[in-house]
Amino acid sequence: MFDCIRSKIILGSFLLPICLPANRLDIYYNLDIYFHPRTNQSDGFIEGVNHVRIVNNTQKELKELYFHNAGNHYSKQESLTKISTVRCSHSARVSGQDSLVMKLGLFPPVHPGETVIIDIPFKTYFSASNPQLPAHGARKDTTTYSAINFYPVLEYYYANGWRSDIYSNSIKPFTNFAEYDINLIAPADFLVGASGKILKQAVLETGHVEYIIKDDYSLSFSAVFVQGMQKTTSEISGIQIEIISPAVQSKRIQKVAERLEKLIPFYEKQFGNALMDKLVISSGYSIGTRAITTSNYMIFQDNIDDGHVLDHELAH
């Protein structure tokens, strides 16, 4: 509950840290998710449960929680994410369940030092209509499902508390850093890229592969499911690099890898060591823009850029 690096005092010629009470929420996401590709009977979707644990390391009671349900919601269109019965360790009154922002009123409040646990079952469909996310698209012999902003995530908690007046101003979630543990199941004939580290994978009797994924410090979790593409891996400055693209982009990907060899050390020299230990770059379809970057996941429409757009996105 204490953070010893926030402030210092001078004693003689020495700087001594002061242990001040922390003022943050410690957030843990445990995602149990299943990816279902498109069939003749159904659009592609991803479903599961977000098990959320929040430790109140602030000096205030938590009387409510705000969740951003998806980054694909438009006021004139139905949300691609559907949430079923929400379960909570504190009695919770749920409002806005299938809207952009879901509010949970907590009874009793969560006091400083206490923990609240929430289970949020959800089902999110992939869209082929620009510019919605998560996105599905196909080109010749390649298929992509870009799983970005597909699960309910806690809205940003400011130093002075919630800012519910601004949460509905953006379809993209604005979140605090959190710890992620992911259990993901996908068909074995899909290549999977994930923003977290894949610790273990196992082939199941059902023809699926189960992935155990972890990210100790991230703003979000993203994944891509592809067919007809290849994965190129490397490591730069301790950062695990994965580039997922069609084979026809092989020469371009070589240039991207060479550029990253220069860019990553340069940016670390300018801005300090990167917070991430993994970077995923992939081709995608139907994303509605040239490129999208969320935390340590970068997706490009069609061809992966090997020039100034890559430079710009990597700087994020």
mmCIF file of C-alpha atoms in Angstrom:
data_model
loop_
_atom_site.group_PDB
_atom_site.id
_atom_site.type_symbol
_atom_site.label_atom_id
_atom_site.label_comp_id
_atom_site.label_asym_id
_atom_site.label_seq_id
_atom_site.Cartn_x
_atom_site.Cartn_y
_atom_site.Cartn_z
ATOM 1 C CA MET A 1 0.000 0.000 0.000
ATOM 2 C CA PHE A 2 2.983 2.307 -0.044
ATOM 3 C CA ASP A 3 4.961 3.764 -2.919
ATOM 4 C CA CYS A 4 8.497 4.803 -1.932
ATOM 5 C CA ILE A 5 9.502 6.427 -5.216
ATOM 6 C CA ARG A 6 6.975 9.201 -5.535
ATOM 7 C CA SER A 7 8.699 11.782 -3.341
ATOM 8 C CA LYS A 8 12.064 12.530 -1.731
ATOM 9 C CA ILE A 9 13.478 14.807 0.967
ATOM 10 C CA ILE A 10 16.969 16.245 1.294
ATOM 11 C CA LEU A 11 18.895 15.279 4.423
ATOM 12 C CA GLY A 12 22.319 16.878 4.412
ATOM 13 C CA SER A 13 23.625 16.048 0.942
ATOM 14 C CA PHE A 14 21.547 12.883 0.526
ATOM 15 C CA LEU A 15 18.197 12.276 -1.096
ATOM 16 C CA LEU A 16 15.980 9.990 0.952
ATOM 17 C CA PRO A 17 12.755 8.444 -0.316
ATOM 18 C CA ILE A 18 9.522 9.113 1.549
ATOM 19 C CA CYS A 19 7.027 6.269 1.739
ATOM 20 C CA LEU A 20 3.726 7.894 0.840
ATOM 21 C CA PRO A 21 0.356 6.119 0.745
ATOM 22 C CA ALA A 22 -0.279 4.860 -2.769
ATOM 23 C CA ASN A 23 -3.293 6.261 -4.577
ATOM 24 C CA ARG A 24 -4.159 3.736 -7.225
ATOM 25 C CA LEU A 25 -6.201 0.714 -8.067
ATOM 26 C CA ASP A 26 -4.220 -2.486 -8.566
ATOM 27 C CA ILE A 27 -6.010 -4.291 -11.384
ATOM 28 C CA TYR A 28 -5.740 -7.937 -12.440
ATOM 29 C CA TYR A 29 -7.487 -9.432 -15.475
ATOM 30 C CA ASN A 30 -7.874 -13.171 -15.950
ATOM 31 C CA LEU A 31 -9.398 -13.783 -19.368
ATOM 32 C CA ASP A 32 -10.819 -17.227 -20.225
ATOM 33 C CA ILE A 33 -11.616 -16.871 -23.922
ATOM 34 C CA TYR A 34 -12.546 -18.960 -26.957
ATOM 35 C CA PHE A 35 -12.115 -17.870 -30.587
ATOM 36 C CA HIS A 36 -14.717 -19.081 -33.095
ATOM 37 C CA PRO A 37 -14.031 -18.363 -36.802
ATOM 38 C CA ARG A 38 -16.760 -17.513 -39.248
ATOM 39 C CA THR A 39 -18.958 -20.322 -40.594
ATOM 40 C CA ASN A 40 -21.894 -20.544 -42.986
ATOM 41 C CA GLN A 41 -24.194 -20.351 -39.976
ATOM 42 C CA SER A 42 -22.470 -17.659 -37.906
ATOM 43 C CA ASP A 43 -20.162 -14.668 -38.028
ATOM 44 C CA GLY A 44 -16.832 -15.057 -36.288
ATOM 45 C CA PHE A 45 -16.795 -14.198 -32.583
ATOM 46 C CA ILE A 46 -14.760 -14.409 -29.423
ATOM 47 C CA GLU A 47 -16.429 -15.263 -26.136
ATOM 48 C CA GLY A 48 -15.517 -15.961 -22.571
ATOM 49 C CA VAL A 49 -15.336 -14.483 -19.098
ATOM 50 C CA ASN A 50 -13.239 -11.609 -17.830
ATOM 51 C CA HIS A 51 -12.403 -12.400 -14.196
ATOM 52 C CA VAL A 52 -11.417 -9.032 -12.732
ATOM 53 C CA ARG A 53 -9.755 -8.476 -9.355
ATOM 54 C CA ILE A 54 -9.321 -4.926 -8.087
ATOM 55 C CA VAL A 55 -7.390 -3.990 -4.959
ATOM 56 C CA ASN A 56 -8.367 -0.584 -3.611
ATOM 57 C CA ASN A 57 -5.003 0.967 -2.752
ATOM 58 C CA THR A 58 -6.447 4.474 -2.619
ATOM 59 C CA GLN A 59 -7.550 6.499 0.385
ATOM 60 C CA LYS A 60 -11.193 6.521 -0.749
ATOM 61 C CA GLU A 61 -14.095 4.107 -0.711
ATOM 62 C CA LEU A 62 -15.037 2.596 -4.051
ATOM 63 C CA LYS A 63 -18.779 3.005 -4.405
ATOM 64 C CA GLU A 64 -18.957 2.221 -8.110
ATOM 65 C CA LEU A 65 -16.942 0.791 -11.000
ATOM 66 C CA TYR A 66 -17.023 1.834 -14.657
ATOM 67 C CA PHE A 67 -16.235 -0.603 -17.465
ATOM 68 C CA HIS A 68 -15.649 0.235 -21.119
ATOM 69 C CA ASN A 69 -17.474 -2.565 -22.899
ATOM 70 C CA ALA A 70 -15.913 -2.383 -26.374
ATOM 71 C CA GLY A 71 -14.084 -0.045 -28.718
ATOM 72 C CA ASN A 72 -16.500 -0.619 -31.575
ATOM 73 C CA HIS A 73 -19.670 1.030 -30.301
ATOM 74 C CA TYR A 74 -21.468 3.729 -32.301
ATOM 75 C CA SER A 75 -24.548 5.532 -31.077
ATOM 76 C CA LYS A 76 -26.471 4.645 -34.242
ATOM 77 C CA GLN A 77 -25.277 1.040 -34.390
ATOM 78 C CA GLU A 78 -25.766 -1.910 -32.136
ATOM 79 C CA SER A 79 -22.733 -2.846 -30.062
ATOM 80 C CA LEU A 80 -20.819 -5.917 -31.218
ATOM 81 C CA THR A 81 -20.311 -6.978 -27.594
ATOM 82 C CA LYS A 82 -23.033 -8.605 -25.526
ATOM 83 C CA ILE A 83 -22.655 -9.058 -21.776
ATOM 84 C CA SER A 84 -24.638 -11.631 -19.829
ATOM 85 C CA THR A 85 -25.120 -11.832 -16.061
ATOM 86 C CA VAL A 86 -22.393 -9.975 -14.170
ATOM 87 C CA ARG A 87 -21.259 -11.530 -10.888
ATOM 88 C CA CYS A 88 -19.571 -9.541 -8.123
ATOM 89 C CA SER A 89 -18.157 -10.268 -4.653
ATOM 90 C CA HIS A 90 -19.948 -7.121 -3.472
ATOM 91 C CA SER A 91 -23.632 -6.781 -4.282
ATOM 92 C CA ALA A 92 -23.660 -4.794 -7.517
ATOM 93 C CA ARG A 93 -26.366 -2.844 -9.288
ATOM 94 C CA VAL A 94 -25.575 -2.993 -13.014
ATOM 95 C CA SER A 95 -26.591 -0.316 -15.520
ATOM 96 C CA GLY A 96 -25.602 0.191 -19.170
ATOM 97 C CA GLN A 97 -24.860 -3.496 -19.610
ATOM 98 C CA ASP A 98 -24.914 -3.472 -23.435
ATOM 99 C CA SER A 99 -23.886 0.145 -23.949
ATOM 100 C CA LEU A 100 -20.441 1.673 -24.332
ATOM 101 C CA VAL A 101 -19.992 2.218 -20.590
ATOM 102 C CA MET A 102 -21.266 -0.162 -17.927
ATOM 103 C CA LYS A 103 -21.608 1.038 -14.323
ATOM 104 C CA LEU A 104 -21.555 -1.231 -11.284
ATOM 105 C CA GLY A 105 -22.841 0.280 -8.055
ATOM 106 C CA LEU A 106 -21.191 -1.506 -5.107
ATOM 107 C CA PHE A 107 -23.024 -2.340 -1.860
ATOM 108 C CA PRO A 108 -21.267 -2.160 0.530
ATOM 109 C CA PRO A 109 -18.450 0.060 -0.804
ATOM 110 C CA VAL A 110 -14.928 -1.336 -1.174
ATOM 111 C CA HIS A 111 -12.846 0.261 1.574
ATOM 112 C CA PRO A 112 -9.135 1.177 1.264
ATOM 113 C CA GLY A 113 -7.076 -2.010 1.327
ATOM 114 C CA GLU A 114 -10.013 -4.238 0.371
ATOM 115 C CA THR A 115 -10.488 -6.282 -2.795
ATOM 116 C CA VAL A 116 -13.464 -6.660 -5.111
ATOM 117 C CA ILE A 117 -13.862 -9.497 -7.633
ATOM 118 C CA ILE A 118 -16.069 -9.252 -10.738
ATOM 119 C CA ASP A 119 -16.871 -11.891 -13.377
ATOM 120 C CA ILE A 120 -18.085 -10.473 -16.694
ATOM 121 C CA PRO A 121 -19.243 -13.047 -19.304
ATOM 122 C CA PHE A 122 -19.135 -11.545 -22.812
ATOM 123 C CA LYS A 123 -19.459 -12.385 -26.486
ATOM 124 C CA THR A 124 -17.981 -10.081 -29.143
ATOM 125 C CA TYR A 125 -18.491 -10.484 -32.886
ATOM 126 C CA PHE A 126 -15.898 -9.623 -35.527
ATOM 127 C CA SER A 127 -17.024 -7.076 -38.117
ATOM 128 C CA ALA A 128 -16.073 -6.822 -41.784
ATOM 129 C CA SER A 129 -17.558 -3.313 -42.010
ATOM 130 C CA ASN A 130 -15.106 -0.418 -41.837
ATOM 131 C CA PRO A 131 -14.173 1.029 -39.473
ATOM 132 C CA GLN A 132 -15.287 -1.232 -36.648
ATOM 133 C CA LEU A 133 -13.195 -3.361 -34.324
ATOM 134 C CA PRO A 134 -12.632 -6.240 -33.776
ATOM 135 C CA ALA A 135 -12.193 -6.709 -37.529
ATOM 136 C CA HIS A 136 -12.432 -9.671 -39.891
ATOM 137 C CA GLY A 137 -11.213 -9.689 -43.479
ATOM 138 C CA ALA A 138 -9.934 -11.891 -46.284
ATOM 139 C CA ARG A 139 -7.679 -11.434 -49.324
ATOM 140 C CA LYS A 140 -7.067 -14.267 -51.781
ATOM 141 C CA ASP A 141 -5.680 -17.095 -49.651
ATOM 142 C CA THR A 142 -5.307 -15.127 -46.415
ATOM 143 C CA THR A 143 -7.759 -14.459 -43.578
ATOM 144 C CA THR A 144 -7.360 -12.277 -40.494
ATOM 145 C CA TYR A 145 -9.327 -11.736 -37.295
ATOM 146 C CA SER A 146 -7.947 -8.770 -35.368
ATOM 147 C CA ALA A 147 -9.087 -8.992 -31.738
ATOM 148 C CA ILE A 148 -8.650 -5.425 -30.475
ATOM 149 C CA ASN A 149 -10.771 -3.862 -27.700
ATOM 150 C CA PHE A 150 -12.934 -6.968 -27.597
ATOM 151 C CA TYR A 151 -13.496 -7.414 -23.830
ATOM 152 C CA PRO A 152 -14.901 -5.246 -21.017
ATOM 153 C CA VAL A 153 -12.075 -3.268 -19.387
ATOM 154 C CA LEU A 154 -12.042 -0.918 -16.399
ATOM 155 C CA GLU A 155 -12.185 2.767 -17.294
ATOM 156 C CA TYR A 156 -9.287 5.003 -16.266
ATOM 157 C CA TYR A 157 -9.236 5.824 -12.552
ATOM 158 C CA TYR A 158 -7.804 9.299 -11.954
ATOM 159 C CA ALA A 159 -5.905 10.501 -8.881
ATOM 160 C CA ASN A 160 -9.094 12.219 -7.682
ATOM 161 C CA GLY A 161 -11.381 9.317 -8.566
ATOM 162 C CA TRP A 162 -13.743 8.464 -11.426
ATOM 163 C CA ARG A 163 -14.483 10.865 -14.300
ATOM 164 C CA SER A 164 -17.756 9.416 -15.494
ATOM 165 C CA ASP A 165 -18.543 12.595 -17.454
ATOM 166 C CA ILE A 166 -15.845 11.827 -20.052
ATOM 167 C CA TYR A 167 -15.959 8.042 -20.366
ATOM 168 C CA SER A 168 -18.501 8.060 -23.184
ATOM 169 C CA ASN A 169 -16.581 10.662 -25.218
ATOM 170 C CA SER A 170 -14.424 8.083 -27.001
ATOM 171 C CA ILE A 171 -15.195 4.661 -28.443
ATOM 172 C CA LYS A 172 -11.610 3.640 -27.602
ATOM 173 C CA PRO A 173 -10.991 2.651 -23.978
ATOM 174 C CA PHE A 174 -8.632 4.727 -21.836
ATOM 175 C CA THR A 175 -7.337 2.433 -19.107
ATOM 176 C CA ASN A 176 -4.841 2.033 -16.290
ATOM 177 C CA PHE A 177 -1.940 -0.418 -16.446
ATOM 178 C CA ALA A 178 -2.879 -3.879 -15.237
ATOM 179 C CA GLU A 179 -1.657 -7.454 -14.958
ATOM 180 C CA TYR A 180 -3.047 -9.992 -17.429
ATOM 181 C CA ASP A 181 -3.384 -13.778 -17.341
ATOM 182 C CA ILE A 182 -5.059 -15.239 -20.415
ATOM 183 C CA ASN A 183 -6.314 -18.733 -21.177
ATOM 184 C CA LEU A 184 -7.095 -18.786 -24.911
ATOM 185 C CA ILE A 185 -8.487 -21.612 -27.033
ATOM 186 C CA ALA A 186 -8.448 -21.388 -30.846
ATOM 187 C CA PRO A 187 -8.740 -23.812 -33.787
ATOM 188 C CA ALA A 188 -5.437 -25.535 -34.581
ATOM 189 C CA ASP A 189 -5.497 -24.419 -38.227
ATOM 190 C CA PHE A 190 -5.125 -20.744 -37.221
ATOM 191 C CA LEU A 191 -1.815 -19.022 -36.519
ATOM 192 C CA VAL A 192 -2.097 -16.969 -33.321
ATOM 193 C CA GLY A 193 -0.290 -13.789 -32.373
ATOM 194 C CA ALA A 194 -0.744 -12.340 -28.882
ATOM 195 C CA SER A 195 0.462 -9.144 -27.237
ATOM 196 C CA GLY A 196 1.353 -11.087 -24.075
ATOM 197 C CA LYS A 197 3.993 -13.784 -23.709
ATOM 198 C CA ILE A 198 2.806 -17.270 -24.654
ATOM 199 C CA LEU A 199 4.080 -19.404 -21.781
ATOM 200 C CA LYS A 200 2.572 -22.695 -22.863
ATOM 201 C CA GLN A 201 0.460 -24.209 -25.610
ATOM 202 C CA ALA A 202 -1.144 -27.620 -25.891
ATOM 203 C CA VAL A 203 -3.112 -29.395 -28.620
ATOM 204 C CA LEU A 204 -6.535 -30.550 -27.431
ATOM 205 C CA GLU A 205 -8.499 -33.607 -28.592
ATOM 206 C CA THR A 206 -11.115 -31.283 -30.079
ATOM 207 C CA GLY A 207 -8.714 -30.015 -32.769
ATOM 208 C CA HIS A 208 -8.034 -26.796 -30.897
ATOM 209 C CA VAL A 209 -4.939 -25.360 -29.274
ATOM 210 C CA GLU A 210 -4.939 -23.960 -25.736
ATOM 211 C CA TYR A 211 -2.605 -21.032 -25.073
ATOM 212 C CA ILE A 212 -1.483 -19.841 -21.636
ATOM 213 C CA ILE A 213 -0.498 -16.169 -21.965
ATOM 214 C CA LYS A 214 0.774 -13.635 -19.450
ATOM 215 C CA ASP A 215 1.525 -9.922 -19.418
ATOM 216 C CA ASP A 216 2.673 -8.466 -16.103
ATOM 217 C CA TYR A 217 2.240 -4.800 -17.018
ATOM 218 C CA SER A 218 0.100 -3.621 -19.899
ATOM 219 C CA LEU A 219 -2.684 -1.247 -20.873
ATOM 220 C CA SER A 220 -4.522 -3.911 -22.868
ATOM 221 C CA PHE A 221 -4.461 -7.372 -24.385
ATOM 222 C CA SER A 222 -4.815 -7.938 -28.133
ATOM 223 C CA ALA A 223 -4.572 -10.962 -30.395
ATOM 224 C CA VAL A 224 -4.672 -11.822 -34.082
ATOM 225 C CA PHE A 225 -5.892 -15.070 -35.646
ATOM 226 C CA VAL A 226 -4.731 -15.684 -39.229
ATOM 227 C CA GLN A 227 -4.648 -18.233 -42.007
ATOM 228 C CA GLY A 228 -2.287 -18.169 -44.985
ATOM 229 C CA MET A 229 0.318 -16.014 -43.226
ATOM 230 C CA GLN A 230 3.682 -16.591 -41.598
ATOM 231 C CA LYS A 231 5.318 -15.442 -38.364
ATOM 232 C CA THR A 232 8.827 -13.962 -38.199
ATOM 233 C CA THR A 233 10.429 -13.715 -34.750
ATOM 234 C CA SER A 234 13.468 -11.911 -33.355
ATOM 235 C CA GLU A 235 14.693 -10.174 -30.205
ATOM 236 C CA ILE A 236 15.915 -6.589 -29.949
ATOM 237 C CA SER A 237 17.112 -4.974 -26.704
ATOM 238 C CA GLY A 238 15.423 -7.737 -24.717
ATOM 239 C CA ILE A 239 12.093 -7.219 -26.519
ATOM 240 C CA GLN A 240 10.525 -10.236 -28.207
ATOM 241 C CA ILE A 241 9.417 -9.256 -31.736
ATOM 242 C CA GLU A 242 6.728 -11.075 -33.747
ATOM 243 C CA ILE A 243 5.807 -9.980 -37.275
ATOM 244 C CA ILE A 244 2.820 -11.727 -38.891
ATOM 245 C CA SER A 245 2.246 -11.181 -42.619
ATOM 246 C CA PRO A 246 1.551 -12.881 -45.956
ATOM 247 C CA ALA A 247 4.553 -14.599 -47.547
ATOM 248 C CA VAL A 248 4.484 -12.100 -50.445
ATOM 249 C CA GLN A 249 5.639 -9.414 -47.990
ATOM 250 C CA SER A 250 8.862 -11.264 -47.106
ATOM 251 C CA LYS A 251 11.217 -8.658 -48.580
ATOM 252 C CA ARG A 252 9.271 -5.851 -46.940
ATOM 253 C CA ILE A 253 9.376 -7.657 -43.584
ATOM 254 C CA GLN A 254 13.149 -7.953 -43.853
ATOM 255 C CA LYS A 255 13.309 -4.162 -44.207
ATOM 256 C CA VAL A 256 10.951 -3.750 -41.245
ATOM 257 C CA ALA A 257 13.185 -5.981 -39.101
ATOM 258 C CA GLU A 258 16.277 -3.997 -40.119
ATOM 259 C CA ARG A 259 14.501 -0.746 -39.311
ATOM 260 C CA LEU A 260 13.428 -2.002 -35.884
ATOM 261 C CA GLU A 261 17.061 -2.880 -35.125
ATOM 262 C CA LYS A 262 17.821 0.836 -35.382
ATOM 263 C CA LEU A 263 14.571 2.364 -34.125
ATOM 264 C CA ILE A 264 14.153 0.496 -30.842
ATOM 265 C CA PRO A 265 17.623 1.351 -29.431
ATOM 266 C CA PHE A 266 17.184 4.933 -30.673
ATOM 267 C CA TYR A 267 13.805 5.392 -28.964
ATOM 268 C CA GLU A 268 15.078 3.812 -25.765
ATOM 269 C CA LYS A 269 17.988 6.257 -25.763
ATOM 270 C CA GLN A 270 15.592 9.169 -26.240
ATOM 271 C CA PHE A 271 12.731 8.087 -23.950
ATOM 272 C CA GLY A 272 14.186 5.425 -21.636
ATOM 273 C CA ASN A 273 13.726 1.664 -21.585
ATOM 274 C CA ALA A 274 10.476 0.388 -23.051
ATOM 275 C CA LEU A 275 7.838 -0.768 -20.570
ATOM 276 C CA MET A 276 7.014 -3.732 -22.795
ATOM 277 C CA ASP A 277 8.972 -6.941 -23.293
ATOM 278 C CA LYS A 278 7.098 -7.973 -26.438
ATOM 279 C CA LEU A 279 5.989 -6.285 -29.669
ATOM 280 C CA VAL A 280 3.577 -7.820 -32.184
ATOM 281 C CA ILE A 281 3.198 -6.339 -35.683
ATOM 282 C CA SER A 282 0.676 -7.801 -38.110
ATOM 283 C CA SER A 283 -1.180 -7.269 -41.360
ATOM 284 C CA GLY A 284 -4.916 -6.825 -41.060
ATOM 285 C CA TYR A 285 -8.007 -6.107 -43.125
ATOM 286 C CA SER A 286 -11.069 -3.899 -42.602
ATOM 287 C CA ILE A 287 -9.500 -1.882 -39.765
ATOM 288 C CA GLY A 288 -10.659 1.445 -41.258
ATOM 289 C CA THR A 289 -7.297 3.255 -41.062
ATOM 290 C CA ARG A 290 -3.673 2.856 -42.139
ATOM 291 C CA ALA A 291 -2.498 1.585 -38.762
ATOM 292 C CA ILE A 292 -3.676 0.996 -35.198
ATOM 293 C CA THR A 293 -1.442 0.701 -32.141
ATOM 294 C CA THR A 294 -2.718 -0.519 -28.775
ATOM 295 C CA SER A 295 -0.060 -0.928 -26.113
ATOM 296 C CA ASN A 296 2.478 -3.360 -27.611
ATOM 297 C CA TYR A 297 0.321 -4.542 -30.514
ATOM 298 C CA MET A 298 0.529 -2.846 -33.928
ATOM 299 C CA ILE A 299 -1.686 -3.657 -36.913
ATOM 300 C CA PHE A 300 -1.392 -2.290 -40.463
ATOM 301 C CA GLN A 301 -4.042 -2.289 -43.143
ATOM 302 C CA ASP A 302 -2.830 -4.735 -45.835
ATOM 303 C CA ASN A 303 0.932 -4.081 -46.177
ATOM 304 C CA ILE A 304 3.093 -3.565 -43.099
ATOM 305 C CA ASP A 305 4.809 -0.182 -43.454
ATOM 306 C CA ASP A 306 8.609 -0.039 -43.510
ATOM 307 C CA GLY A 307 8.915 3.756 -43.398
ATOM 308 C CA HIS A 308 7.653 6.810 -41.526
ATOM 309 C CA VAL A 309 4.302 5.273 -40.517
ATOM 310 C CA LEU A 310 6.165 2.486 -38.716
ATOM 311 C CA ASP A 311 8.371 5.108 -37.054
ATOM 312 C CA HIS A 312 5.336 7.043 -35.873
ATOM 313 C CA GLU A 313 3.418 4.028 -34.532
ATOM 314 C CA LEU A 314 6.471 2.632 -32.741
ATOM 315 C CA ALA A 315 6.959 5.966 -30.957
ATOM 316 C CA HIS A 316 3.594 5.385 -29.245
#
